[in-house]
C-alpha cells in the first residue's frame, strides 16, 4: 500500500463521518462494498427494541471478499480502513467497522447523528404544537419531557446504556452511571439578555454509549 493513499490522508485528517473499505479484484470488476455496508447500517429501525447493530463481523451478500495478508491487514487497521475478507474458518466478514477517526466506530457515529436528529425533531415539535412554551419551570418541563422521550428510545434500542465503573468511595467498590442525564440550568442563572432574546441556555444532555464487544481475551487455566 502507498504511504499517501486516500485512506491514509483521511485518517490523518481524523474524519469521523467518513469511512472506507479497501478492495481488490484481479478481474478488474468494480464492487461497491461501502454502499452495501451503508445499506445495512442505515436500515436500523431505531423505534424497535434492541435494534442497534455494529458493522464488524457482518456479511455483504453478493460482494466478493478481498484477500489480504496479516501484514496488509495491519496496515489497513493502522489507517482505519475497513476490508471485507474471510477469516480462518472461511466466514465472510467486515473488518473492522471503523471510521477514519481514531475515536469512532461506524455504528456509534451513525447512531449519535440519528439521536441528535431525533432530539431536534422532538424538541421542535414542542414549539410547533404548543401555543406557548413559557420561560418558566413549566416550560422547562415540556422541553425536558420531549428530550426524555428520545433518550428513553435510545436506551430501548440499545444505543445508550447504564455504565458500571470502579469507585473506591462506595462500599461495593463500584457505581453506576445512568445511560443519560438531562440537565437544565436554574432559571435564575439565565441572563436578562438571553431572556430578552427568548433563548433558554444551560440545557445539557450527557449520554453513555452502550458500545459493543469486538474482541475477547480468554484465559485458560489447566490444573493437573
Tab-separated table of C-alpha atoms in Angstrom:
chain	number	residue	atom	x	y	z
A	1	UNK	CA	0.000	0.000	0.000
A	2	UNK	CA	1.326	3.512	-0.793
A	3	UNK	CA	2.197	5.746	2.129
A	4	UNK	CA	-0.062	8.605	0.965
A	5	UNK	CA	-3.197	6.868	-0.334
A	6	UNK	CA	-6.665	8.303	0.279
A	7	UNK	CA	-7.221	6.195	3.400
A	8	UNK	CA	-4.028	7.417	4.976
A	9	UNK	CA	-4.815	11.057	4.156
A	10	UNK	CA	-8.345	10.848	5.570
A	11	UNK	CA	-7.082	9.076	8.668
A	12	UNK	CA	-4.552	11.847	9.215
A	13	UNK	CA	-7.402	14.349	8.828
A	14	UNK	CA	-9.337	12.446	11.533
A	15	UNK	CA	-12.592	12.326	9.540
A	16	UNK	CA	-15.244	10.942	11.895
A	17	UNK	CA	-18.129	10.869	9.388
A	18	UNK	CA	-16.158	9.199	6.602
A	19	UNK	CA	-15.222	5.549	6.273
A	20	UNK	CA	-13.654	3.492	3.530
A	21	UNK	CA	-13.290	-0.146	2.543
A	22	UNK	CA	-10.282	-1.486	0.693
A	23	UNK	CA	-10.996	-3.911	-2.161
A	24	UNK	CA	-9.119	-5.509	-4.991
A	25	UNK	CA	-10.428	-7.819	-7.699
A	26	UNK	CA	-7.997	-9.376	-10.143
A	27	UNK	CA	-10.515	-9.334	-12.996
A	28	UNK	CA	-10.969	-5.574	-12.663
A	29	UNK	CA	-14.674	-5.778	-11.807
A	30	UNK	CA	-15.758	-2.930	-9.530
A	31	UNK	CA	-17.885	-3.713	-6.494
A	32	UNK	CA	-19.233	-1.209	-4.001
A	33	UNK	CA	-18.649	-2.603	-0.537
A	34	UNK	CA	-19.238	0.790	1.077
A	35	UNK	CA	-22.747	1.015	-0.384
A	36	UNK	CA	-23.599	-2.458	0.910
A	37	UNK	CA	-22.279	-1.515	4.348
A	38	UNK	CA	-24.245	1.747	4.366
A	39	UNK	CA	-27.411	-0.063	3.307
A	40	UNK	CA	-27.041	-2.367	6.273
A	41	UNK	CA	-26.196	0.359	8.785
A	42	UNK	CA	-28.933	2.755	7.637
A	43	UNK	CA	-31.666	0.113	7.730
A	44	UNK	CA	-31.846	0.185	11.541
A	45	UNK	CA	-35.334	0.810	12.947
A	46	UNK	CA	-34.484	2.939	15.969
A	47	UNK	CA	-38.041	2.595	17.268
A	48	UNK	CA	-37.583	-1.151	17.793
A	49	UNK	CA	-36.154	-2.631	20.970
A	50	UNK	CA	-32.598	-3.940	20.697
A	51	UNK	CA	-32.303	-2.795	17.076
A	52	UNK	CA	-28.807	-1.269	17.250
A	53	UNK	CA	-26.169	-3.074	15.163
A	54	UNK	CA	-22.434	-2.977	14.533
A	55	UNK	CA	-20.611	-3.288	11.212
A	56	UNK	CA	-17.770	-5.613	12.172
A	57	UNK	CA	-18.344	-9.341	11.519
A	58	UNK	CA	-21.140	-8.653	9.023
A	59	UNK	CA	-21.536	-10.422	5.685
A	60	UNK	CA	-22.138	-8.455	2.483
A	61	UNK	CA	-24.367	-10.600	0.248
A	62	UNK	CA	-23.352	-10.617	-3.418
A	63	UNK	CA	-19.988	-8.936	-2.762
A	64	UNK	CA	-16.778	-10.955	-3.254
A	65	UNK	CA	-14.214	-10.844	-0.477
A	66	UNK	CA	-10.741	-9.344	-0.783
A	67	UNK	CA	-7.787	-11.464	0.284
A	68	UNK	CA	-5.280	-9.677	2.495
A	69	UNK	CA	-2.275	-10.921	4.428
A	70	UNK	CA	-1.827	-10.313	8.138
A	71	UNK	CA	0.725	-7.617	7.277
A	72	UNK	CA	-1.662	-5.890	4.861
A	73	UNK	CA	-4.487	-6.103	7.412
A	74	UNK	CA	-2.250	-4.437	9.989
A	75	UNK	CA	-1.544	-1.592	7.557
A	76	UNK	CA	-5.263	-1.142	6.853
A	77	UNK	CA	-6.025	-1.135	10.577
A	78	UNK	CA	-3.326	1.482	11.186
A	79	UNK	CA	-5.070	3.709	8.644
A	80	UNK	CA	-8.557	2.965	9.994
A	81	UNK	CA	-9.577	1.448	6.660
A	82	UNK	CA	-12.057	-1.436	6.548
A	83	UNK	CA	-11.892	-4.534	4.374
A	84	UNK	CA	-14.399	-7.260	3.515
A	85	UNK	CA	-12.484	-10.507	3.761
A	86	UNK	CA	-12.582	-14.056	5.109
A	87	UNK	CA	-11.304	-15.306	8.434
A	88	UNK	CA	-9.698	-18.659	9.212
A	89	UNK	CA	-12.898	-20.672	9.153
A	90	UNK	CA	-13.966	-19.175	5.816
A	91	UNK	CA	-16.535	-16.798	7.280
A	92	UNK	CA	-17.121	-13.662	5.191
A	93	UNK	CA	-16.801	-10.650	7.440
A	94	UNK	CA	-16.219	-6.896	7.523
A	95	UNK	CA	-13.088	-5.855	9.376
A	96	UNK	CA	-13.141	-3.569	11.486
A	97	UNK	CA	-16.212	-1.348	11.095
A	98	UNK	CA	-14.434	1.929	11.833
A	99	UNK	CA	-14.401	5.494	10.535
A	100	UNK	CA	-11.151	7.228	9.623
A	101	UNK	CA	-11.163	8.913	13.034
A	102	UNK	CA	-9.437	7.074	15.874
A	103	UNK	CA	-12.374	7.973	18.116
A	104	UNK	CA	-15.320	6.494	16.227
A	105	UNK	CA	-16.746	3.216	15.032
A	106	UNK	CA	-19.183	3.499	12.129
A	107	UNK	CA	-22.168	2.377	14.205
A	108	UNK	CA	-21.542	4.845	17.044
A	109	UNK	CA	-21.132	7.783	14.644
A	110	UNK	CA	-24.347	6.940	12.776
A	111	UNK	CA	-26.250	6.238	15.999
A	112	UNK	CA	-25.256	9.539	17.617
A	113	UNK	CA	-26.157	11.511	14.485
A	114	UNK	CA	-29.565	9.806	14.377
A	115	UNK	CA	-30.077	10.575	18.057
A	116	UNK	CA	-29.315	14.259	17.513
A	117	UNK	CA	-31.744	14.407	14.584
A	118	UNK	CA	-34.486	12.723	16.614
A	119	UNK	CA	-33.771	15.025	19.548
A	120	UNK	CA	-34.025	18.181	17.427
A	121	UNK	CA	-37.246	16.947	15.843
A	122	UNK	CA	-38.828	16.122	19.203
A	123	UNK	CA	-37.933	19.496	20.720
A	124	UNK	CA	-39.018	21.402	17.614
A	125	UNK	CA	-42.372	19.624	17.723
A	126	UNK	CA	-42.918	21.071	21.203
A	127	UNK	CA	-42.677	24.564	19.746
A	128	UNK	CA	-44.886	23.632	16.787
A	129	UNK	CA	-47.670	22.026	18.819
A	130	UNK	CA	-47.696	24.182	21.963
A	131	UNK	CA	-49.406	27.586	21.863
A	132	UNK	CA	-46.668	28.997	24.082
A	133	UNK	CA	-43.642	27.487	25.820
A	134	UNK	CA	-43.332	29.733	28.861
A	135	UNK	CA	-39.962	30.843	30.199
A	136	UNK	CA	-40.773	29.083	33.474
A	137	UNK	CA	-40.261	25.737	35.190
A	138	UNK	CA	-43.351	24.524	33.341
A	139	UNK	CA	-41.729	25.427	30.019
A	140	UNK	CA	-38.562	23.602	31.002
A	141	UNK	CA	-40.671	20.569	31.893
A	142	UNK	CA	-42.211	20.496	28.410
A	143	UNK	CA	-38.770	20.504	26.822
A	144	UNK	CA	-37.398	18.000	29.337
A	145	UNK	CA	-40.182	15.527	28.593
A	146	UNK	CA	-39.557	15.798	24.856
A	147	UNK	CA	-35.849	15.093	25.361
A	148	UNK	CA	-36.527	12.265	27.806
A	149	UNK	CA	-38.781	10.505	25.298
A	150	UNK	CA	-35.952	10.400	22.759
A	151	UNK	CA	-33.335	9.371	25.322
A	152	UNK	CA	-35.558	6.527	26.526
A	153	UNK	CA	-35.946	5.341	22.923
A	154	UNK	CA	-32.183	5.146	22.507
A	155	UNK	CA	-31.857	3.168	25.720
A	156	UNK	CA	-34.552	0.789	24.478
A	157	UNK	CA	-32.935	0.292	21.060
A	158	UNK	CA	-29.539	-0.419	22.639
A	159	UNK	CA	-27.535	2.665	21.664
A	160	UNK	CA	-27.268	4.016	25.236
A	161	UNK	CA	-26.894	2.023	28.454
A	162	UNK	CA	-26.029	2.426	32.112
A	163	UNK	CA	-22.294	2.121	32.721
A	164	UNK	CA	-20.741	0.398	35.742
A	165	UNK	CA	-17.387	1.868	36.790
A	166	UNK	CA	-14.970	1.357	39.655
A	167	UNK	CA	-15.405	3.679	42.622
A	168	UNK	CA	-13.348	3.087	45.745
A	169	UNK	CA	-15.528	5.541	47.685
A	170	UNK	CA	-18.552	3.207	47.643
A	171	UNK	CA	-18.970	0.097	49.842
A	172	UNK	CA	-19.220	-2.183	46.790
A	173	UNK	CA	-16.293	-0.532	45.050
A	174	UNK	CA	-18.415	0.291	42.013
A	175	UNK	CA	-21.050	2.778	40.934
A	176	UNK	CA	-23.457	3.028	38.031
A	177	UNK	CA	-23.504	5.995	35.681
A	178	UNK	CA	-27.014	6.355	34.223
A	179	UNK	CA	-27.474	5.907	30.480
A	180	UNK	CA	-28.369	9.575	30.200
A	181	UNK	CA	-28.716	12.685	32.329
A	182	UNK	CA	-30.722	15.724	31.225
A	183	UNK	CA	-29.895	18.972	32.958
A	184	UNK	CA	-31.388	22.457	32.768
A	185	UNK	CA	-29.686	25.448	34.335
A	186	UNK	CA	-31.675	27.231	37.051
A	187	UNK	CA	-33.866	29.904	35.538
A	188	UNK	CA	-32.278	32.416	37.898
A	189	UNK	CA	-28.894	31.847	36.223
A	190	UNK	CA	-30.103	32.809	32.743
A	191	UNK	CA	-29.041	36.319	31.795
A	192	UNK	CA	-31.506	39.111	31.152
A	193	UNK	CA	-30.168	39.480	27.604
A	194	UNK	CA	-30.840	35.782	26.849
A	195	UNK	CA	-34.328	36.061	28.307
A	196	UNK	CA	-34.921	39.125	26.148
A	197	UNK	CA	-33.862	37.050	23.128
A	198	UNK	CA	-36.146	34.249	24.357
A	199	UNK	CA	-33.116	31.974	24.462
A	200	UNK	CA	-33.072	29.287	27.162
A	201	UNK	CA	-29.458	28.365	27.836
A	202	UNK	CA	-27.859	25.737	30.069
A	203	UNK	CA	-29.527	22.616	28.700
A	204	UNK	CA	-27.010	19.735	28.727
A	205	UNK	CA	-27.615	16.064	27.915
A	206	UNK	CA	-24.893	13.585	28.896
A	207	UNK	CA	-25.217	10.109	27.394
A	208	UNK	CA	-23.337	6.842	27.831
A	209	UNK	CA	-22.850	4.765	24.680
A	210	UNK	CA	-23.592	1.092	25.191
A	211	UNK	CA	-20.661	0.234	22.938
A	212	UNK	CA	-20.052	-3.287	21.649
A	213	UNK	CA	-17.691	-6.210	22.185
A	214	UNK	CA	-15.409	-6.862	19.193
A	215	UNK	CA	-12.652	-8.760	20.970
A	216	UNK	CA	-12.469	-11.184	23.877
A	217	UNK	CA	-9.475	-12.155	25.953
A	218	UNK	CA	-9.820	-15.715	27.220
A	219	UNK	CA	-7.533	-17.133	29.887
A	220	UNK	CA	-7.466	-20.924	30.085
A	221	UNK	CA	-6.167	-22.428	33.311
A	222	UNK	CA	-5.212	-26.090	33.182
A	223	UNK	CA	-4.878	-27.800	36.545
A	224	UNK	CA	-3.337	-31.254	36.638
